[in-house]
Short mmCIF file of C-alpha atoms and ligand atoms in Angstrom, two decimals:
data_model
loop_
_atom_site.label_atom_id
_atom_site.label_comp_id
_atom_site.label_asym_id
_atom_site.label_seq_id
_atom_site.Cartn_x
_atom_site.Cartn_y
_atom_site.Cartn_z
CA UNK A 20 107.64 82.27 106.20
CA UNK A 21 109.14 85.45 104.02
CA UNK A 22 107.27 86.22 101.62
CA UNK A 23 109.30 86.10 98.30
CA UNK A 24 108.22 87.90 95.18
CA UNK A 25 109.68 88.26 91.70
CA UNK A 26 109.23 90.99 89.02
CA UNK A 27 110.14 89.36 85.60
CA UNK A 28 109.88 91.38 82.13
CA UNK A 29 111.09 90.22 79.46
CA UNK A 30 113.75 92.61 77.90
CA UNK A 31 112.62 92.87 74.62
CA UNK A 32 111.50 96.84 75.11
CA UNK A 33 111.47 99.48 76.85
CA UNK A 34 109.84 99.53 80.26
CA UNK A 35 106.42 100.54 80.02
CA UNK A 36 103.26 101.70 82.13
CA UNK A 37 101.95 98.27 82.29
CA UNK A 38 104.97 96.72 83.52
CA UNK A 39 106.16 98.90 85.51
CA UNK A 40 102.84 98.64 87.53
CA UNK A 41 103.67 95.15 87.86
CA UNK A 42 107.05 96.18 89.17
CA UNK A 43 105.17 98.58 91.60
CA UNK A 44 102.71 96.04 92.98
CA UNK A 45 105.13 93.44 93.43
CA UNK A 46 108.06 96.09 94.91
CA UNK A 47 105.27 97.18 97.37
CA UNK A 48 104.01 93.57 98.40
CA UNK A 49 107.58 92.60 98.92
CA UNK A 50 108.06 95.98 101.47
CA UNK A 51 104.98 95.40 103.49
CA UNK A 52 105.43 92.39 104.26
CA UNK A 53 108.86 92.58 105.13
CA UNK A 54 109.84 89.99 101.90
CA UNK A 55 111.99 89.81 99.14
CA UNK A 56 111.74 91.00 95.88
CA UNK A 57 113.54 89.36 92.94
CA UNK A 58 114.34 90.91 89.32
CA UNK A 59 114.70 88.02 86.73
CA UNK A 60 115.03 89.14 83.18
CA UNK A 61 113.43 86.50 81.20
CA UNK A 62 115.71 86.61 78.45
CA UNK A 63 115.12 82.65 77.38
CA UNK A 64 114.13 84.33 73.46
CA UNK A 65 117.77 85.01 72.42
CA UNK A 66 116.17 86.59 68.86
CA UNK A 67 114.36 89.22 70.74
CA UNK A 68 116.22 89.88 73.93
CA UNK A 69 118.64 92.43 74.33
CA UNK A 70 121.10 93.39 76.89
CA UNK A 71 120.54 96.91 76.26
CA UNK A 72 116.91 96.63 77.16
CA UNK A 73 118.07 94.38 80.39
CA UNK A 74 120.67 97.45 81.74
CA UNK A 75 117.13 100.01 80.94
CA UNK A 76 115.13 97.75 82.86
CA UNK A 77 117.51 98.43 86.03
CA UNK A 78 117.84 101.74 84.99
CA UNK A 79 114.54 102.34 84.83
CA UNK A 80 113.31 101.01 88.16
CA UNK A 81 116.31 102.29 89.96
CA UNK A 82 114.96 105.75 88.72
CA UNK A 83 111.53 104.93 89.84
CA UNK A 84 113.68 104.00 93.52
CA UNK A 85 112.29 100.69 93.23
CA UNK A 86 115.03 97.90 94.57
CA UNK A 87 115.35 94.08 94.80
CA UNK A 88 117.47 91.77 96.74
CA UNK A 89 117.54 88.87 94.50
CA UNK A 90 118.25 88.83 90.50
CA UNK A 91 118.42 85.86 88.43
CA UNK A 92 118.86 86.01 84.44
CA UNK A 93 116.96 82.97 82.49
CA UNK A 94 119.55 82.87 80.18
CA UNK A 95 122.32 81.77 82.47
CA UNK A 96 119.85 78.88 83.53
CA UNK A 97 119.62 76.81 80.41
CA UNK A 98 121.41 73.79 81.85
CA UNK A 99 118.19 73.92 84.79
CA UNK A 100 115.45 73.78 82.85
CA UNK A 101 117.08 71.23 80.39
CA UNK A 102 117.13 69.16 83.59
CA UNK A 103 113.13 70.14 84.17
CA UNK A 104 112.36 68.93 80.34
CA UNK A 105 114.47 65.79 81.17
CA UNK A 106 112.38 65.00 84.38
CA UNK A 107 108.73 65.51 82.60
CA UNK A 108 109.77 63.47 79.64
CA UNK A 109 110.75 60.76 82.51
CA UNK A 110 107.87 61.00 84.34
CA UNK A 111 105.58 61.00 80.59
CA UNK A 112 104.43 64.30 80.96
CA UNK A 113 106.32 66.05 78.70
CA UNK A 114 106.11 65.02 74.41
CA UNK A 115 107.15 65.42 71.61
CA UNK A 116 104.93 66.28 68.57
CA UNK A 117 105.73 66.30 65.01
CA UNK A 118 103.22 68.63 63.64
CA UNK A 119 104.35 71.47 61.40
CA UNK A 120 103.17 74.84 62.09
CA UNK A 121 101.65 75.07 58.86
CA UNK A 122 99.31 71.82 60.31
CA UNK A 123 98.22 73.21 63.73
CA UNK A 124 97.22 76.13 61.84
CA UNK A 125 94.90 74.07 59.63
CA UNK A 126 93.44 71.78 62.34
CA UNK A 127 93.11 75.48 64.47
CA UNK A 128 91.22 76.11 61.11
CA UNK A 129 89.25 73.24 60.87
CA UNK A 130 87.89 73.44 64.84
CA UNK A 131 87.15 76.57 64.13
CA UNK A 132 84.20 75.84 60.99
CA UNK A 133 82.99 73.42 63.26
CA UNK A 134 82.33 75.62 66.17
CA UNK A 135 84.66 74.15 68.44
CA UNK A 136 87.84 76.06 70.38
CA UNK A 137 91.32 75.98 68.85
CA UNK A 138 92.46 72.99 71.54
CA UNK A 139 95.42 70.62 70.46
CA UNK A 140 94.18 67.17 69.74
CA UNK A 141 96.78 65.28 71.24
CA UNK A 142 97.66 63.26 67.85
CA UNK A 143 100.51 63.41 69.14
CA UNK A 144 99.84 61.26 71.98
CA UNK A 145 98.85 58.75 69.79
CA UNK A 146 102.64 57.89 68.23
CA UNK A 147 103.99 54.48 69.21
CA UNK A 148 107.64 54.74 71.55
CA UNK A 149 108.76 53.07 68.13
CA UNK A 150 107.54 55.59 65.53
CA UNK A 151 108.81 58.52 67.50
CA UNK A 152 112.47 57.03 67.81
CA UNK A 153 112.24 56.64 63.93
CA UNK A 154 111.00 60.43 63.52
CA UNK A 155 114.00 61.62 65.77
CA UNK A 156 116.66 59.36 64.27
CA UNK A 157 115.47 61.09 60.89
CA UNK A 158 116.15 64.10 62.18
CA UNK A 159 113.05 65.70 62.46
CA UNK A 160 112.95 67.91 65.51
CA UNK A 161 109.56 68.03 67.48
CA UNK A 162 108.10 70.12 69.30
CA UNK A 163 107.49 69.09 72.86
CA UNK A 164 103.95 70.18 74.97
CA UNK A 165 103.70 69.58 78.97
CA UNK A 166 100.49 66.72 79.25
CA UNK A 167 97.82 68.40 81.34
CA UNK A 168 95.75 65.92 84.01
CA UNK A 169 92.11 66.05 83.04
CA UNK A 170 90.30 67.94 85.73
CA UNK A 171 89.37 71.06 87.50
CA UNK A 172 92.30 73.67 88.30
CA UNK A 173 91.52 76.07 91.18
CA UNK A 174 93.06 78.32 93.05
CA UNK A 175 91.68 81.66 95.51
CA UNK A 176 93.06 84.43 93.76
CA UNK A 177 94.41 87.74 95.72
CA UNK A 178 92.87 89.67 93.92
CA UNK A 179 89.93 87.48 91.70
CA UNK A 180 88.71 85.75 94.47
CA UNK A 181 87.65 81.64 93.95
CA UNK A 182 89.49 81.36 90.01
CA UNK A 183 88.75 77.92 88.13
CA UNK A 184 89.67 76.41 84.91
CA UNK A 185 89.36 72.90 83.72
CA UNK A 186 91.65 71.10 81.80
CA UNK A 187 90.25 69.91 79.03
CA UNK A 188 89.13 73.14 77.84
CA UNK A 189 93.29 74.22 77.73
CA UNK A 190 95.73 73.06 75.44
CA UNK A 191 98.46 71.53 76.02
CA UNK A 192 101.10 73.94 75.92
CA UNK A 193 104.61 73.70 74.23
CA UNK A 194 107.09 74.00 76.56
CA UNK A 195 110.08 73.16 74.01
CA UNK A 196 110.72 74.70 71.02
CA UNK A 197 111.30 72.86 67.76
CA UNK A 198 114.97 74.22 67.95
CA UNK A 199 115.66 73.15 71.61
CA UNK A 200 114.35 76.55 73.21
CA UNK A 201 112.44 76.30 76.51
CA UNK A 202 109.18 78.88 76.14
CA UNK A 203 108.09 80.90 78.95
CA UNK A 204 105.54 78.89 80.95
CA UNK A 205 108.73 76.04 81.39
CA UNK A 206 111.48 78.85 82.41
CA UNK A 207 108.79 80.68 84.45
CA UNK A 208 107.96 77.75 87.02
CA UNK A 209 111.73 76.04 87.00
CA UNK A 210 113.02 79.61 88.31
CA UNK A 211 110.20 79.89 90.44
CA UNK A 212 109.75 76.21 92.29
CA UNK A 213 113.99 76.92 92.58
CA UNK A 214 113.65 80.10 94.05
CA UNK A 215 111.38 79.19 96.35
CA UNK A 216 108.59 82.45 95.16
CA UNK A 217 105.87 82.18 97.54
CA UNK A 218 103.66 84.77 95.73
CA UNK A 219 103.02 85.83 91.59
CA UNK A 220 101.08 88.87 90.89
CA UNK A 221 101.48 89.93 87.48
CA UNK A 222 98.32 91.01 85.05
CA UNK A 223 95.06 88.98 84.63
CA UNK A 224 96.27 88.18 80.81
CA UNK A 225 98.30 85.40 82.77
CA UNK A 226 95.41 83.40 84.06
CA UNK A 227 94.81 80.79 81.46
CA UNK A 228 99.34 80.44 82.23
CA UNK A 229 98.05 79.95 85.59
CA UNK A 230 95.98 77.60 85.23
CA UNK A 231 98.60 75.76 82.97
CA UNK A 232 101.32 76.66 85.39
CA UNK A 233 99.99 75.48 88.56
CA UNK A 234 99.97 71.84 87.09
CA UNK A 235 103.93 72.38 86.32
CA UNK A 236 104.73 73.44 89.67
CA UNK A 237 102.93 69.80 90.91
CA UNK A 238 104.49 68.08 88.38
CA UNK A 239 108.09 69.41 89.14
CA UNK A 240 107.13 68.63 92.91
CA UNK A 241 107.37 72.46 93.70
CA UNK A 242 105.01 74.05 96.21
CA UNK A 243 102.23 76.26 94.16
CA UNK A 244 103.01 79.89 95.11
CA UNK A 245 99.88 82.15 95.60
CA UNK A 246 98.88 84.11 92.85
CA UNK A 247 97.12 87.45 92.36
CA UNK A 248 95.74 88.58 88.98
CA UNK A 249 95.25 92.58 88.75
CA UNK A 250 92.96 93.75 86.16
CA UNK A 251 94.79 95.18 83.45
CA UNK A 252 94.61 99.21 82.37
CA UNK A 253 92.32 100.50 79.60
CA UNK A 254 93.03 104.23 77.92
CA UNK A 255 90.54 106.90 78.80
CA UNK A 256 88.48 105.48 75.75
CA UNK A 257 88.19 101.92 77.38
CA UNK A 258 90.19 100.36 74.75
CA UNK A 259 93.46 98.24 75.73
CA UNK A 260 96.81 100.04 76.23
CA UNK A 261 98.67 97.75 73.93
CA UNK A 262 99.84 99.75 71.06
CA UNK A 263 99.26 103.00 73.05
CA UNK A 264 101.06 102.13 76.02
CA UNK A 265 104.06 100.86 74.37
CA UNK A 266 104.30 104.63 73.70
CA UNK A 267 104.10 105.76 76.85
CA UNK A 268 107.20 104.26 78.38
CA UNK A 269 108.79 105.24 81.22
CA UNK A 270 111.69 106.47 79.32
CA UNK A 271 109.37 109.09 77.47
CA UNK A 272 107.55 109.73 80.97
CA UNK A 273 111.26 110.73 81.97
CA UNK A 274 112.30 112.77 79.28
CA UNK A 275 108.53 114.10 79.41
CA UNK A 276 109.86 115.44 82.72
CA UNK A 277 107.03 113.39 84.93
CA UNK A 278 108.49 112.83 88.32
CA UNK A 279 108.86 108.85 89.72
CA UNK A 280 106.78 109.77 92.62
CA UNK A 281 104.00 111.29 90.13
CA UNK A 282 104.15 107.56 88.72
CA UNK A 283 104.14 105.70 92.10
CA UNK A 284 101.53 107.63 93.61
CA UNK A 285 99.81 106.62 90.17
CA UNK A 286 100.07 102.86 90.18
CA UNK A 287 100.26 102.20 93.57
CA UNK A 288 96.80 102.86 93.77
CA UNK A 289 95.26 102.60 90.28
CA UNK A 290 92.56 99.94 90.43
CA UNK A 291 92.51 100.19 94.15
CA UNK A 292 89.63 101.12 96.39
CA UNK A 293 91.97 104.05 97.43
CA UNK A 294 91.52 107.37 95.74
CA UNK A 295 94.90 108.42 93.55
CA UNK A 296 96.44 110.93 95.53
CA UNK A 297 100.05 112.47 95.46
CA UNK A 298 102.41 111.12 97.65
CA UNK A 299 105.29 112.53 98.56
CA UNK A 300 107.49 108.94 99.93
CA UNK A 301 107.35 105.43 99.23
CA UNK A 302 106.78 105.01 102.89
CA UNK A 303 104.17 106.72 102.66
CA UNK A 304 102.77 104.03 99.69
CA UNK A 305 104.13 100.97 101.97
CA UNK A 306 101.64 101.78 104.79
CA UNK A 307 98.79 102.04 102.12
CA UNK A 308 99.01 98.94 100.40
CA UNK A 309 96.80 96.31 100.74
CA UNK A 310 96.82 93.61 97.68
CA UNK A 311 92.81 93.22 98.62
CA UNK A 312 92.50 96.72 97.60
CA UNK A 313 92.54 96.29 94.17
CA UNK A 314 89.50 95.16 92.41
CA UNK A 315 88.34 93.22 89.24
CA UNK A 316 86.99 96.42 86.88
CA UNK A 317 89.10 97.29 85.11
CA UNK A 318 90.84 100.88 85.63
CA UNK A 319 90.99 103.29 83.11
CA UNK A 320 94.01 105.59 82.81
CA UNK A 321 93.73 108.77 80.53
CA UNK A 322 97.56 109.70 80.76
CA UNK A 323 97.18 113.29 81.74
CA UNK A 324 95.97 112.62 84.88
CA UNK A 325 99.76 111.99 85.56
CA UNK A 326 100.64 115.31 84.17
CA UNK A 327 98.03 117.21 87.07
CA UNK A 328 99.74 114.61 89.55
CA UNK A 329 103.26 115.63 88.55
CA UNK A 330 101.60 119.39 89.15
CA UNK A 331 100.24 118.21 92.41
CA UNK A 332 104.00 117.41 93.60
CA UNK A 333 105.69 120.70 92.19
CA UNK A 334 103.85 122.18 95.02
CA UNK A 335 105.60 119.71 97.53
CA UNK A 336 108.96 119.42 96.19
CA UNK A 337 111.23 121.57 98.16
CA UNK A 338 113.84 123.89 96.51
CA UNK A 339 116.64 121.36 97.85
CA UNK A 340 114.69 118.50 95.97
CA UNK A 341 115.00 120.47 92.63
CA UNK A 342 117.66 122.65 92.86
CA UNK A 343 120.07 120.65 90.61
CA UNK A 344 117.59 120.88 88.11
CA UNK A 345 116.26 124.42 87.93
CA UNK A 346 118.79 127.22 85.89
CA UNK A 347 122.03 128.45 87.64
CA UNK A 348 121.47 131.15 89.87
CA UNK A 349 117.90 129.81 90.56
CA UNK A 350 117.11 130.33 94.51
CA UNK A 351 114.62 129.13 96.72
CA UNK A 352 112.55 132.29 96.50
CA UNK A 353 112.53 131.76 92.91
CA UNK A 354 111.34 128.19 93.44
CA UNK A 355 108.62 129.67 95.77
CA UNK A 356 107.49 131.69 93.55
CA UNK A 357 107.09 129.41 90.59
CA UNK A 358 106.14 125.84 91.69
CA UNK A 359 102.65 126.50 92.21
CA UNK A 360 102.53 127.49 88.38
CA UNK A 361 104.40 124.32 86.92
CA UNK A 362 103.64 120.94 85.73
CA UNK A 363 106.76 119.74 85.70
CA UNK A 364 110.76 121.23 87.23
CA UNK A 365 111.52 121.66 83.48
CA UNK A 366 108.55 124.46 83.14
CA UNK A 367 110.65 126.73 85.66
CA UNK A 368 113.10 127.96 82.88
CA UNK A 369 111.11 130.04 81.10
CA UNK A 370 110.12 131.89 84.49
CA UNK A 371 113.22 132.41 85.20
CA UNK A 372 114.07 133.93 82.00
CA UNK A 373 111.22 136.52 82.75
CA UNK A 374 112.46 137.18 86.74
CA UNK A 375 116.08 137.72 84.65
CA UNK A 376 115.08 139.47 81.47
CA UNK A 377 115.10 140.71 79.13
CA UNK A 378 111.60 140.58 78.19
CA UNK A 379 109.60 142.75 75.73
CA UNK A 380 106.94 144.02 77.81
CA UNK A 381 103.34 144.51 76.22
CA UNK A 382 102.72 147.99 77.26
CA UNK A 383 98.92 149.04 75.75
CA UNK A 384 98.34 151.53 78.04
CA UNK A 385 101.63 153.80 78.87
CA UNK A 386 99.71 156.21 81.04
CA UNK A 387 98.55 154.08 83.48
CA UNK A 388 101.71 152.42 83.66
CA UNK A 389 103.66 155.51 83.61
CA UNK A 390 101.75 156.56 86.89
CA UNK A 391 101.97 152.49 88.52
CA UNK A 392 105.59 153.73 87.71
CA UNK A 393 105.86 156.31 89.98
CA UNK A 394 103.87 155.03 92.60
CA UNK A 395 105.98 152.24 93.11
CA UNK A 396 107.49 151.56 96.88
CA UNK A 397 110.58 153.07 98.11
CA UNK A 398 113.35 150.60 99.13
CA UNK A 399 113.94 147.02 98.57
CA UNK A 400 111.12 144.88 97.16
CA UNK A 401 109.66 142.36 99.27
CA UNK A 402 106.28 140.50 98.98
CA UNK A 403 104.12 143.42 100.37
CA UNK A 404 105.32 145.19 97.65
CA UNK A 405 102.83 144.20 95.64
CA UNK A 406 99.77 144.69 97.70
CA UNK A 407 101.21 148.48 99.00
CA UNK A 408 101.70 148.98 95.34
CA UNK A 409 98.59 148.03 93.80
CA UNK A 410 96.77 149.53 96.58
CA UNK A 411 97.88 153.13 95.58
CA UNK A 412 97.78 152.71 91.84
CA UNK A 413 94.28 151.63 92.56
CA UNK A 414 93.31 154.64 94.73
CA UNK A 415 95.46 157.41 92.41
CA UNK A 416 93.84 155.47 88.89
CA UNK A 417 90.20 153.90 90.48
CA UNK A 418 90.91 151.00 88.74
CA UNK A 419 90.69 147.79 90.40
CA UNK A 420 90.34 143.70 89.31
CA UNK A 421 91.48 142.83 85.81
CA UNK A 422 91.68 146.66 84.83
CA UNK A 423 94.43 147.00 87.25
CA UNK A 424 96.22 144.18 87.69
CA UNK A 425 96.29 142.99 83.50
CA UNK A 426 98.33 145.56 82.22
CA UNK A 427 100.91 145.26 85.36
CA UNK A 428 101.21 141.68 84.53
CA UNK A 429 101.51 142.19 80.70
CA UNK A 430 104.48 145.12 81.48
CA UNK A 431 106.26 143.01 83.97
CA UNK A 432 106.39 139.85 82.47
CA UNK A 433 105.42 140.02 78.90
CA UNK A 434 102.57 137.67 78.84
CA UNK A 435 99.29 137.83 80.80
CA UNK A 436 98.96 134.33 83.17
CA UNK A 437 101.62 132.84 85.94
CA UNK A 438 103.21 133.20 89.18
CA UNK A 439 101.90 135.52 92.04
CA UNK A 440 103.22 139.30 91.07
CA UNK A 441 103.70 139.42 94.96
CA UNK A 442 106.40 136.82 94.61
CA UNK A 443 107.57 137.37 90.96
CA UNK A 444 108.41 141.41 92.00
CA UNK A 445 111.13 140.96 94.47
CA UNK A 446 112.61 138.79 92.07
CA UNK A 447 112.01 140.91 88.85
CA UNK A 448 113.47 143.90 91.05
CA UNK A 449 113.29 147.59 91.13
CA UNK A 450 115.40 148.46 88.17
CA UNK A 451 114.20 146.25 85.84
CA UNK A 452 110.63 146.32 86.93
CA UNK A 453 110.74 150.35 86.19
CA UNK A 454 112.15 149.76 82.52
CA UNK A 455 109.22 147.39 81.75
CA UNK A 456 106.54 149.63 83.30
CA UNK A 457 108.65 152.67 80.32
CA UNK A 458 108.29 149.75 78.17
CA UNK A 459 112.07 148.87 77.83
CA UNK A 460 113.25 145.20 77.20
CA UNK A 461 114.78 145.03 80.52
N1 LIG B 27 108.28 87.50 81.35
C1 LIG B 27 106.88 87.38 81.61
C2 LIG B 27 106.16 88.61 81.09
O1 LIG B 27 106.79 89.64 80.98
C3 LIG B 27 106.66 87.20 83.09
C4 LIG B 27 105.27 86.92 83.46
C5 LIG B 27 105.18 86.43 84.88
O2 LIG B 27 105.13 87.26 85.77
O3 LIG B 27 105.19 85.23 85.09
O4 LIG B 27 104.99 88.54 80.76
#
């Protein structure tokens, strides 16, 4: 059987590290196993949707180089789960309550000085076939809540092992909106039982749903997929990236200049047994992953770890991966030299503006350089430049370590940390590399 997965935000946002983890897991379980992925926007809240936020979502992934082979929309599939709501009311699991919101919240209130949890008391239930008719031909418009089937609800988790919930200690949940809206947990399971998804994984904050869920998919006489429930990630302080990591979308990561393989290599393995390494191709993460990998703790994620990752892979990105992105005139020896120095592609500019000039060199100590000056190779400058160079300054001057190599740095390049001077000085060049040491802006 192929496996068939499903990644489904909601497009009422932006993309962001939780759910594009999600996205990750799901893309990856889908490639292993030689399945399918789906994309369904669950757009079924007209207020909050957008469309804008649905084109970022594909943007998004399709900059991470995450694809799917299936996509579905929830809000083209009204009519379907209309037909769902129609078939629980039929078969008495699905009814209507008449309870204001301003109610629940009292008898929430109520349970609650008593000690006992916030679960819906059914009143409901309790209407006669004749009062309800009379409520609906006045108008009023109820809310309607799937019936849960007293009992224990289990299932063996990919990822939480044995899970179980029992029914009385849920609610029943609202599948129906006062104003005729199907809610999540009803859209969810129609799309699902109809497009046959043989596996959820998606964030432990959907277990209780699960629990819920699982009784839909038996009551709409769809098979029960099996699920996985990843722990979800805490900040470096152990709090919950709610607030926080709606900040840290992937559209900021972008613009922050953080590579998509920085964030694959990332959340392919957060959580996992595996240690978080760079990786260089999604092939690469394919072979690795294992959905019994990741474990119940839950991982913490102090964001600049993805900045040293993004500085792992300037070291493996090759001037052909980059070159559209570094300044005009930029070559690979120039992308040599830097890489090892950068975070991110974007922090090559300012190098090159020092292999280019002009800078303003910082020239304390015009003797010295005066005589580094004149001891500096004849011919072209290559990369044993440097070492021939500094090995005579050193003998003529019997300076050596910081003494020596400080104020060539400082008069070259106007500032006193970065690139190798062995790679920087063929770029920097003769002439220019003689005004500095005179302490021209050259
Ligand atoms: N739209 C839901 C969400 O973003 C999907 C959850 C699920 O995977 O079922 O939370």
């Amino acid at each position: 059987m192929t496996p068939i997965l499903r990644f489904a935000p909601s497009p009422t946002g932006r993309l962001h590290l939780g759910n594009v983890r999600t996205a990750i897991v799901n893309w990856l379980y889908a490639r292993k196993s030689g399945g399918r992925l789906m994309l369904r926007i669950d757009d079924t809240d007209l207020q909050r949707s957008t469309a804008a936020h649905a084109a970022a979502i594909e943007t998004d992934l399709t900059w991470l180089g995450l694809d799917w082979d299936l996509f579905a929309r929830q809000s083209d599939r009204f009519a379907a789960y209309d037909a769902a709501a129609d078939r629980l009311r039929a078969s008495g699991r699905l009814y209507p309550c008449f309870e204001t919101p301003e109610e629940l919240d009292l008898k929430r209130k109520l349970q609650q000085t008593r000690g006992r949890p916030p679960i819906y008391d059914r009143a409901a239930l309790k209407l006669t076939p004749h009062e309800i008719e009379a409520r609906l031909r006045h108008g009023e418009k109820p809310t309607w809540r799937f019936k849960l089937e007293r009992g224990r609800i289990a299932w063996d988790d990919m990822v939480r092992g044995a899970v179980e919930f029992h029914a009385e200690n849920l609610s029943d949940p609202v599948l129906i909106k006062a104003d005729g809206q199907p809610l999540y947990t009803l859209s969810s399971v129609v799309d699902d039982v109809e497009f046959a998804v043989t596996h959820i994984i998606r964030g432990e904050d959907h277990v209780a749903n699960t629990a819920v869920q699982i009784q839909l998919f038996q009551a709409l006489g769809g098979t029960v997929p099996t699920f996985g429930h990843f722990s979800l990630i805490a900040d470096a302080s152990g709090g919950k990236l709610s607030k926080r990591a709606g900040s840290i979308s992937l559209e900021n990561l972008r613009d922050d200049g953080i590579e998509p393989m920085s964030i694959l290599s990332l959340l392919a393995k957060l959580g996992t047994s595996d240690p978080i390494e760079i990786r260089t191709d999604r092939a690469r993460l394919i072979e690795e992953f294992e959905i019994g990998k990741f474990g119940r703790s839950q991982p913490k994620l102090d964001i600049v770890e993805l900045e040293h990752l993004n500085g792992k892979l300037m070291h493996l990105l090759s001037f052909a991966d980059v070159a559209d992105r570094l300044p005009a005139g930029a070559d690979a020896a120039f992308w040599d030299a830097v890489r090892g120095n950068l975070l991110r592609v974007g922090d090559a500019a300012p190098w090159w503006d020092v292999v280019q000039g002009p800078v303003t060199p910082v020239t304390g100590d015009a003797d010295f350089l005066t005589t580094a000056a004149g001891l500096l190779p004849a011919g072209p400058l290559d990369q044993t430049s440097w070492s021939t160079w500094t090995g005579a300054v050193k003998e003529a001057t019997g300076r050596k370590g910081r003494d020596l190599f400080l104020p060539l740095r400082l008069a070259l390049t106007g500032v006193d940390h970065g690139p190798e001077l062995a790679r920087l000085l063929p770029l920097i060049g003769r002439e220019r590399a003689l005004g500095r040491l005179a302490g021209h802006a050259a």
